[in-house]
Short mmCIF file of C-alpha atoms in Angstrom, two decimals:
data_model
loop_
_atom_site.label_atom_id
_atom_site.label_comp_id
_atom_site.label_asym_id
_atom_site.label_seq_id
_atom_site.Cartn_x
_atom_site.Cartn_y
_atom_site.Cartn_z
CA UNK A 200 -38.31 -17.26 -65.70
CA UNK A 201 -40.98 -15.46 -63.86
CA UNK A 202 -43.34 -18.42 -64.62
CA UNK A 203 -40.87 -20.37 -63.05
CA UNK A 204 -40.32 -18.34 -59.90
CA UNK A 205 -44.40 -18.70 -59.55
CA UNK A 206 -44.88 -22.04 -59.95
CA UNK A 207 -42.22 -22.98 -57.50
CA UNK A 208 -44.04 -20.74 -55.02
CA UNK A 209 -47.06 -22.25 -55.27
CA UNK A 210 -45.49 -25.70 -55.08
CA UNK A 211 -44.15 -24.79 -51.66
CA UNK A 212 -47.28 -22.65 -50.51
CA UNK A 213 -49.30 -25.83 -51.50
CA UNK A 214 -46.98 -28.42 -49.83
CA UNK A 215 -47.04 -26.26 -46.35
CA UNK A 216 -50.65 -26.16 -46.63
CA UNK A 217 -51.06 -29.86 -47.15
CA UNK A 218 -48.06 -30.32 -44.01
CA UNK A 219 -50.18 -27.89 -41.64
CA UNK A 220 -53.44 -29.99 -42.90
CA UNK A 221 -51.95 -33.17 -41.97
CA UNK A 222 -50.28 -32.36 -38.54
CA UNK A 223 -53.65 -30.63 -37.80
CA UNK A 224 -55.61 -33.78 -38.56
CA UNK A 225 -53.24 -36.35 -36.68
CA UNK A 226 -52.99 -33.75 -33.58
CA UNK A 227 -56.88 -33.82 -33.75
CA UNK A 228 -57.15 -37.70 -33.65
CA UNK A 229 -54.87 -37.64 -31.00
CA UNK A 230 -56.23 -35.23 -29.06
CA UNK A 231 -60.11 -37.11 -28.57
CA UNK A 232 -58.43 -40.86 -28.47
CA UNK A 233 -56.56 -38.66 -25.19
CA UNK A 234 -59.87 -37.31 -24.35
CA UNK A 235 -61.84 -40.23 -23.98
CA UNK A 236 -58.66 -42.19 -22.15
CA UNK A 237 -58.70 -39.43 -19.77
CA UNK A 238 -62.71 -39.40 -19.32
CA UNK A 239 -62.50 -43.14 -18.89
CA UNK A 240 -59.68 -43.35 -15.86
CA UNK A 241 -61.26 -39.61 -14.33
CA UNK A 242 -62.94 -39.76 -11.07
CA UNK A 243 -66.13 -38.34 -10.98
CA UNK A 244 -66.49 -36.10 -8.94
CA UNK A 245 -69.22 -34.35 -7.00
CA UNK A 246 -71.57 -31.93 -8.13
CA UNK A 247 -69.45 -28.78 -7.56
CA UNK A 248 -69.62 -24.63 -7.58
CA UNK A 249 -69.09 -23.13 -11.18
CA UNK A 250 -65.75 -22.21 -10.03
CA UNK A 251 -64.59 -25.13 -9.41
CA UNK A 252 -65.99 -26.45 -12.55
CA UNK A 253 -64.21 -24.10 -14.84
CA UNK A 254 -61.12 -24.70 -13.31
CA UNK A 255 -61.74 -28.90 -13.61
CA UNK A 256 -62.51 -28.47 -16.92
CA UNK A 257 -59.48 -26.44 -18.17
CA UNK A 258 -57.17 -28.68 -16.30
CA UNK A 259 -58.70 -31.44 -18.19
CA UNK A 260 -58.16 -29.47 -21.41
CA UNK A 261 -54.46 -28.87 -20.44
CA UNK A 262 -54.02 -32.68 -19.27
CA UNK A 263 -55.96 -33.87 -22.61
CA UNK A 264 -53.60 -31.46 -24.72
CA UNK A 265 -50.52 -33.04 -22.64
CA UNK A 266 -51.42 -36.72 -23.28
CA UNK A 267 -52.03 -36.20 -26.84
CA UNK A 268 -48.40 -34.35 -27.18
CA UNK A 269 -46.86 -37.31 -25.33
CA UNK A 270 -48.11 -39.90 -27.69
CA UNK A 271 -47.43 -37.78 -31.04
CA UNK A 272 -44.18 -37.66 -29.48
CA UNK A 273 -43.81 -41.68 -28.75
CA UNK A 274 -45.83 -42.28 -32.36
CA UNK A 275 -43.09 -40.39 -34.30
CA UNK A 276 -40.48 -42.75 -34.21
CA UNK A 277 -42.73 -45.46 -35.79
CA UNK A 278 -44.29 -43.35 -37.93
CA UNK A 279 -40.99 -42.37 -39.30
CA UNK A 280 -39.80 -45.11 -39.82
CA UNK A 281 -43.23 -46.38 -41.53
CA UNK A 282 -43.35 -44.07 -43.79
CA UNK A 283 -39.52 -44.21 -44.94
CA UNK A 284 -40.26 -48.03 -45.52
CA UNK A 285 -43.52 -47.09 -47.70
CA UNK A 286 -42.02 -44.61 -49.76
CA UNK A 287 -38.79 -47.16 -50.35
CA UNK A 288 -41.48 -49.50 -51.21
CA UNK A 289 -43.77 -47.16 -53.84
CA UNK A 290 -41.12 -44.35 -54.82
CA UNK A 291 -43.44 -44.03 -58.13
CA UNK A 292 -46.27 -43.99 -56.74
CA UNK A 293 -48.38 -40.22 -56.71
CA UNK A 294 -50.54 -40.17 -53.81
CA UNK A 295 -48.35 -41.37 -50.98
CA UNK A 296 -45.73 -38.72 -51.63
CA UNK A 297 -47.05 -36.60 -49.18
CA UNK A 298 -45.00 -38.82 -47.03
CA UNK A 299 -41.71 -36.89 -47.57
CA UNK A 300 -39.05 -35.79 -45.53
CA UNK A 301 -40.33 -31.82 -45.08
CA UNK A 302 -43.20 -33.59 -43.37
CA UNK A 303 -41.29 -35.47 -40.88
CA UNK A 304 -38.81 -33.19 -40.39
CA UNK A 305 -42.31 -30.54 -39.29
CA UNK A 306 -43.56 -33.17 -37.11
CA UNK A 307 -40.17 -33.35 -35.30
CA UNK A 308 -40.24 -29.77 -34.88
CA UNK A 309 -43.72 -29.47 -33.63
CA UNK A 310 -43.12 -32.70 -30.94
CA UNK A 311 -39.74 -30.99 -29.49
CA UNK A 312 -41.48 -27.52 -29.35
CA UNK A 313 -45.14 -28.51 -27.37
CA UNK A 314 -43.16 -31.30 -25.49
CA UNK A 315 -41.28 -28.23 -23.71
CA UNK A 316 -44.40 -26.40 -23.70
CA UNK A 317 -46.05 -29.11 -21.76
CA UNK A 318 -43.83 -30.33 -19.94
CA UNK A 319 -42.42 -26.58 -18.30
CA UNK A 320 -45.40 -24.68 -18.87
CA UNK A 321 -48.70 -26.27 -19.18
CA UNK A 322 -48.08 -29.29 -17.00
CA UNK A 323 -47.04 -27.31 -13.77
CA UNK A 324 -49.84 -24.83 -14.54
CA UNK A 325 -52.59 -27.37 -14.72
CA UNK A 326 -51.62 -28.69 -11.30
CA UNK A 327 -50.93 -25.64 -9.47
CA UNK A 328 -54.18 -24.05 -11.07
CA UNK A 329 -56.17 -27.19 -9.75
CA UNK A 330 -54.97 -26.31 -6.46
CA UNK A 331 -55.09 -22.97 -6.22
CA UNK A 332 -57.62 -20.81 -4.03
CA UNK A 333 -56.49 -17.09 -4.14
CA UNK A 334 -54.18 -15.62 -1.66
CA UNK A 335 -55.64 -14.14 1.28
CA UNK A 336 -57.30 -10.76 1.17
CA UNK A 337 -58.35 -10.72 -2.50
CA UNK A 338 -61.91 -11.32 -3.75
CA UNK A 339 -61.95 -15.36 -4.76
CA UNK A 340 -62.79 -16.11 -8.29
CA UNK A 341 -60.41 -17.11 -11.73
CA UNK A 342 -58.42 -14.01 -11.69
CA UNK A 343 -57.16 -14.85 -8.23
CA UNK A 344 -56.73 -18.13 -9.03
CA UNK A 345 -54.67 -17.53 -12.14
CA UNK A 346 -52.66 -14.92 -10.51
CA UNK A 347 -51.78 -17.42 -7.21
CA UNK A 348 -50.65 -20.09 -10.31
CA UNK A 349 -48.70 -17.35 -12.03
CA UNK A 350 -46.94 -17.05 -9.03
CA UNK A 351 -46.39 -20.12 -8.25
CA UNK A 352 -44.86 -21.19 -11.57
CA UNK A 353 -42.47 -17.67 -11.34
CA UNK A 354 -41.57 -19.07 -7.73
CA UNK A 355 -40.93 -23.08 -9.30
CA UNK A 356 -38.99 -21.62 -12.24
CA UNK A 357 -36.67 -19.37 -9.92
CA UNK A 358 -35.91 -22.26 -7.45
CA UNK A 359 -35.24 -25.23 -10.42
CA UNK A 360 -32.93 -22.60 -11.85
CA UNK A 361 -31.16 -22.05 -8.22
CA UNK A 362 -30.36 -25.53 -8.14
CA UNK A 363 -28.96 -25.70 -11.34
CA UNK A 364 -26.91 -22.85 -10.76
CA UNK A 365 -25.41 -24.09 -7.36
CA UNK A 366 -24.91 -27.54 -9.09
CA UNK A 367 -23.55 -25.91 -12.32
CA UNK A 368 -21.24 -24.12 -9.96
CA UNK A 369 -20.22 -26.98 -7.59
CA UNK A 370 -19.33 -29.46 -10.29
CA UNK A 371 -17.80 -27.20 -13.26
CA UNK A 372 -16.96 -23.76 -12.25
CA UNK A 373 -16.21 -22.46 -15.71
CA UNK A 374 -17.30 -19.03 -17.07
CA UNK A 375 -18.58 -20.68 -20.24
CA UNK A 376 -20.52 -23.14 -18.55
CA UNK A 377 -21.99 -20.19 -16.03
CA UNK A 378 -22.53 -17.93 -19.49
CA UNK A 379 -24.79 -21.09 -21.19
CA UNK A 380 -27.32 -20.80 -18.24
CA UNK A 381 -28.50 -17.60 -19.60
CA UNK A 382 -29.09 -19.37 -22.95
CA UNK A 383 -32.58 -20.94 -22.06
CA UNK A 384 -34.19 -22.39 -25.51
CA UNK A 385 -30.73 -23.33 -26.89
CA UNK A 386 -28.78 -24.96 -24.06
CA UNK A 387 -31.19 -24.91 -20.42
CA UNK A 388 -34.18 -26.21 -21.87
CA UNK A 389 -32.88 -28.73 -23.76
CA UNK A 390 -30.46 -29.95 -21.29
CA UNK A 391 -33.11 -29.93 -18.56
CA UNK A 392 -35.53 -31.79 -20.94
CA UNK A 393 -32.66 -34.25 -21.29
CA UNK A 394 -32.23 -34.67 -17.87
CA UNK A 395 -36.19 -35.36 -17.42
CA UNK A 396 -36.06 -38.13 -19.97
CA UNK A 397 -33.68 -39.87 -17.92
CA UNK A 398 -35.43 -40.16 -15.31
CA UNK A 399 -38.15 -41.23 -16.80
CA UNK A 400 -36.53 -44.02 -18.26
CA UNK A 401 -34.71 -44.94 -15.29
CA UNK A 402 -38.17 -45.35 -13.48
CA UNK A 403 -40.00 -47.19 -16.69
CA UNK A 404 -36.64 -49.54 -16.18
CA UNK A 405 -37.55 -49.98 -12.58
CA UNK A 406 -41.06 -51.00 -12.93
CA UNK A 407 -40.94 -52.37 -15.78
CA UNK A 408 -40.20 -56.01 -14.57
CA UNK A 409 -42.19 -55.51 -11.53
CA UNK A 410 -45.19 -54.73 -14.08
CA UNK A 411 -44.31 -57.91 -16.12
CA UNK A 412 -44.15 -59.97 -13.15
CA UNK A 413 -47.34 -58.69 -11.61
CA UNK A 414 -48.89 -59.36 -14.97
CA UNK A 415 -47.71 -62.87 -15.57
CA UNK A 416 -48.82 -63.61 -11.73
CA UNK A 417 -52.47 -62.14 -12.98
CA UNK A 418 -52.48 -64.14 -16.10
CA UNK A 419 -51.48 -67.41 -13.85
CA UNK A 420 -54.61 -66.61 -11.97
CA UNK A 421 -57.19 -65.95 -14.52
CA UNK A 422 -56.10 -68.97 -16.73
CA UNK A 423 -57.62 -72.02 -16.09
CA UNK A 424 -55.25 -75.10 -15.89
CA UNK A 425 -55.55 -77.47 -18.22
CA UNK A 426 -57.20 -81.34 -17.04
CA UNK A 427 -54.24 -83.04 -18.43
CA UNK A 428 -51.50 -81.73 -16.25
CA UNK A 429 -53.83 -82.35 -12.96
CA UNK A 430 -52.70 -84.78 -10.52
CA UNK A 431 -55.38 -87.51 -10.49
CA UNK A 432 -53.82 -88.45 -7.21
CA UNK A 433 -54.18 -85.34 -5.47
CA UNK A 434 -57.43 -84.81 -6.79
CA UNK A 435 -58.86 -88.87 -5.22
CA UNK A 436 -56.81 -87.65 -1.97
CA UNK A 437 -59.40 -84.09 -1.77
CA UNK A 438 -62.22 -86.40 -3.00
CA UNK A 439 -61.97 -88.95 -0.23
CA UNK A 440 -61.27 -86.43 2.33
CA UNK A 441 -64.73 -84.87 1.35
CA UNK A 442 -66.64 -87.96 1.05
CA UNK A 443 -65.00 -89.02 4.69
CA UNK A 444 -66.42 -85.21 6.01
CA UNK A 445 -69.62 -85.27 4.65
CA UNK A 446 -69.84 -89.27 6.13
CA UNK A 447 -68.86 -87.92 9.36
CA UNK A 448 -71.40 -84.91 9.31
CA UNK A 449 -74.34 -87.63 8.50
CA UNK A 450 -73.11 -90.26 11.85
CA UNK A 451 -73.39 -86.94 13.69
CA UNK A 452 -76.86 -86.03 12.73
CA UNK A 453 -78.16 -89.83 13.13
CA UNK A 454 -76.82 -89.67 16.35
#
């Protein structure tokens, strides 16, 4: 029985070894293909103080570790799905059964909990720590700059919360919908988060078709039309007007 009990614990040390291995490994992949799309579309910038470049370069970290959360999180779907098919396909087969449904359900997990992360924490901070300078009166460097972004984000979280208050209160002014508020990872986040995606695909719905359009209009000008739907009679029309120009250009010179 104690044999048992052991080799069941190993079984499930091993398999969240293997799960941590694998999220590691895909996180890391994602992580440089973000890098080097972020290096590629960056404008370079001047040759600046060390300051300045310590603060560039952990905004690009933050912005790098954003990007690569944001496509994990678009990639899951797929990949779920991918790897449900392949395991219908091959239930027998040994070395694709890391594929199981602990591992997807981890990787679901992980994408909710850095998507928040990003999204409330390291998002605003990259931006306000990119534009920070130090409040007035205190000696300039990191610290200062850190402790004007720490501010600001205290500031940012206090007033988004106001307005969900005041709106919480306007439209539904119900104790139990005043007492979730206070719940932050359970109800506020979440429903926030929510609230975030819709917009998001409310504006990817907007310029979506003005994208498409602008790309088809592209296309029609890069794409060379093909001799058999010319109009021959257009194109004698342009040749004779040219021929009658460069005829009239000649009487002018011999004359």
């Amino acid at each position: 029985m104690e044999a048992d009990e052991v080799t069941i614990r190993e079984q499930n040390f091993h398999s969240q070894v293997r799960e941590y291995t694998i999220c590691f490994l895909l996180f890391a992949v994602l992580y440089i293909v973000s890098y080097f799309i972020i290096t590629r579309y960056k404008r370079k910038a001047d040759e600046q103080e060390d300051e300045d470049a310590i603060v560039n370069r952990i905004s690009l970290f933050l912005s790098t570790f954003t990007l690569a959360v944001s496509a994990g999180a678009v990639l899951l779907l797929p990949f779920s799905i991918i790897s449900n098919e392949i395991l219908l396909s091959f239930p027998q087969n040994y070395y694709i059964q890391w594929l199981n449904g602990s591992l997807i359900h981890g990787l679901w997990n992980l994408a909710s909990l850095f998507s928040n992360l990003c999204l409330f924490v390291l998002m605003p901070f990259a931006f306000f720590f990119l534009e920070s300078e130090g409040f007035a009166g205190l000696k300039k460097g990191i610290r200062a700059r850190i402790l004007e972004t720490l501010v600001m984000l205290i500031l940012l979280a206090l007033l988004i919360l106001g307005i969900v208050w005041v709106a919480s209160a306007l439209i539904d002014n119900d104790a139990a919908s005043m007492e979730s508020l206070y719940d932050l990872w359970e109800f506020y986040l979440p429903y926030l988060y929510s609230c975030i995606s819709l917009m998001g695909c409310l504006l990817l719905l907007l310029c979506t078709p003005v994208g498409l359009s602008r790309m088809f209009t592209v296309m029609g000008q890069l794409l060379v039309k093909p001799t058999i739907l010319e109009d021959l009679d257009e194109q004698m029309y342009i040749i004779t007007l040219e021929e009658e120009a460069i005829q009239r250009k000649l009487n002018g010179m011999l004359f």
